[in-house]
Amino acid sequence: MRFEEHVQRALDELPPHIAKALENLAVVVEDEDPDDPDLFGLWESHPLLPDKITIFRKPLTAAFPDPRELEEEIRITVLHELAHYFGIDEDRLDELGYS
């Protein structure tokens, strides 16, 4: 399965009430963040623009060479960034096990 398909699967598996709450949001895959090449994902919000979640392929595939572990970590990263979209901060994500 391709990397992008894992990201899409994580989104497709969201509970319907969560998926319906996603408005004005783009989820994209890029190779790596130029400012932080070890970053797995990033949520960005700018006035007058759609929110954007970026999932970074290179650091995830380097850190998780096992396909099953990679798929699970992609899912966790997508959920982590979606949590930011919904206003959940890093401390609460740590408590929930999504750090």
XYZ file of C-alpha atoms in Angstrom:
99
model
C 0.000 0.000 0.000
C 1.285 3.467 -0.861
C 1.981 6.054 1.842
C -0.877 8.289 0.668
C -3.279 5.345 0.897
C -2.362 4.871 4.563
C -3.150 8.533 5.203
C -6.464 8.196 3.370
C -7.334 5.029 5.306
C -6.740 6.852 8.610
C -9.169 9.556 7.471
C -11.707 7.050 6.137
C -11.755 5.235 9.486
C -12.778 8.339 11.443
C -16.127 8.031 13.202
C -18.827 9.694 11.068
C -19.500 12.494 13.569
C -15.796 13.418 13.558
C -15.496 13.239 9.771
C -18.555 15.501 9.382
C -16.942 18.081 11.683
C -13.943 18.505 9.363
C -14.592 21.717 7.498
C -12.290 23.819 5.386
C -9.374 21.428 5.956
C -6.782 20.092 3.526
C -4.730 16.999 4.371
C -1.597 16.640 2.258
C 1.524 14.488 2.117
C 4.961 16.044 1.623
C 8.445 14.537 1.829
C 9.677 16.508 4.848
C 9.406 19.829 6.637
C 12.268 22.097 5.483
C 12.584 23.676 8.933
C 12.330 20.415 10.923
C 13.163 17.330 8.834
C 12.326 14.991 11.749
C 8.734 16.254 12.078
C 6.048 13.618 11.377
C 3.089 15.957 10.953
C 2.014 19.573 11.162
C -1.309 21.377 11.559
C -1.434 24.953 10.268
C -4.210 27.510 10.557
C -4.176 30.877 8.826
C -6.933 33.485 8.708
C -8.952 33.403 5.484
C -7.298 30.160 4.310
C -8.270 26.529 4.832
C -6.554 24.770 7.709
C -3.870 22.381 6.536
C -2.536 19.135 7.955
C 0.696 17.910 6.419
C 1.963 14.372 6.955
C 5.676 14.014 6.242
C 6.695 10.847 4.417
C 10.499 10.706 4.849
C 10.781 10.920 8.654
C 7.931 8.440 9.139
C 9.289 5.871 6.688
C 12.804 6.238 8.134
C 11.623 5.805 11.741
C 9.230 2.920 11.001
C 10.642 0.544 8.346
C 8.185 -2.228 9.290
C 5.042 -1.752 7.125
C 2.602 -2.519 9.949
C 4.353 -0.152 12.360
C 4.466 2.519 9.652
C 0.735 2.217 8.992
C -0.035 2.512 12.714
C 2.248 5.520 13.150
C 0.696 7.253 10.139
C -2.713 6.721 11.765
C -1.449 8.106 15.078
C 0.119 11.113 13.328
C -3.087 11.883 11.423
C -5.113 11.642 14.661
C -2.548 13.781 16.511
C -2.787 16.570 13.939
C -6.580 16.316 13.772
C -6.634 16.751 17.550
C -4.793 20.055 17.110
C -7.397 21.052 14.514
C -10.053 20.445 17.184
C -8.130 22.487 19.765
C -6.437 19.763 21.810
C -2.966 20.808 22.986
C 0.238 18.770 23.323
C -0.140 18.189 27.071
C -3.575 16.624 26.626
C -2.335 14.540 23.674
C 0.486 13.240 25.885
C -2.094 12.245 28.513
C -4.097 10.408 25.825
C -1.030 8.625 24.441
C -0.898 10.463 21.106
C 2.450 12.204 21.527
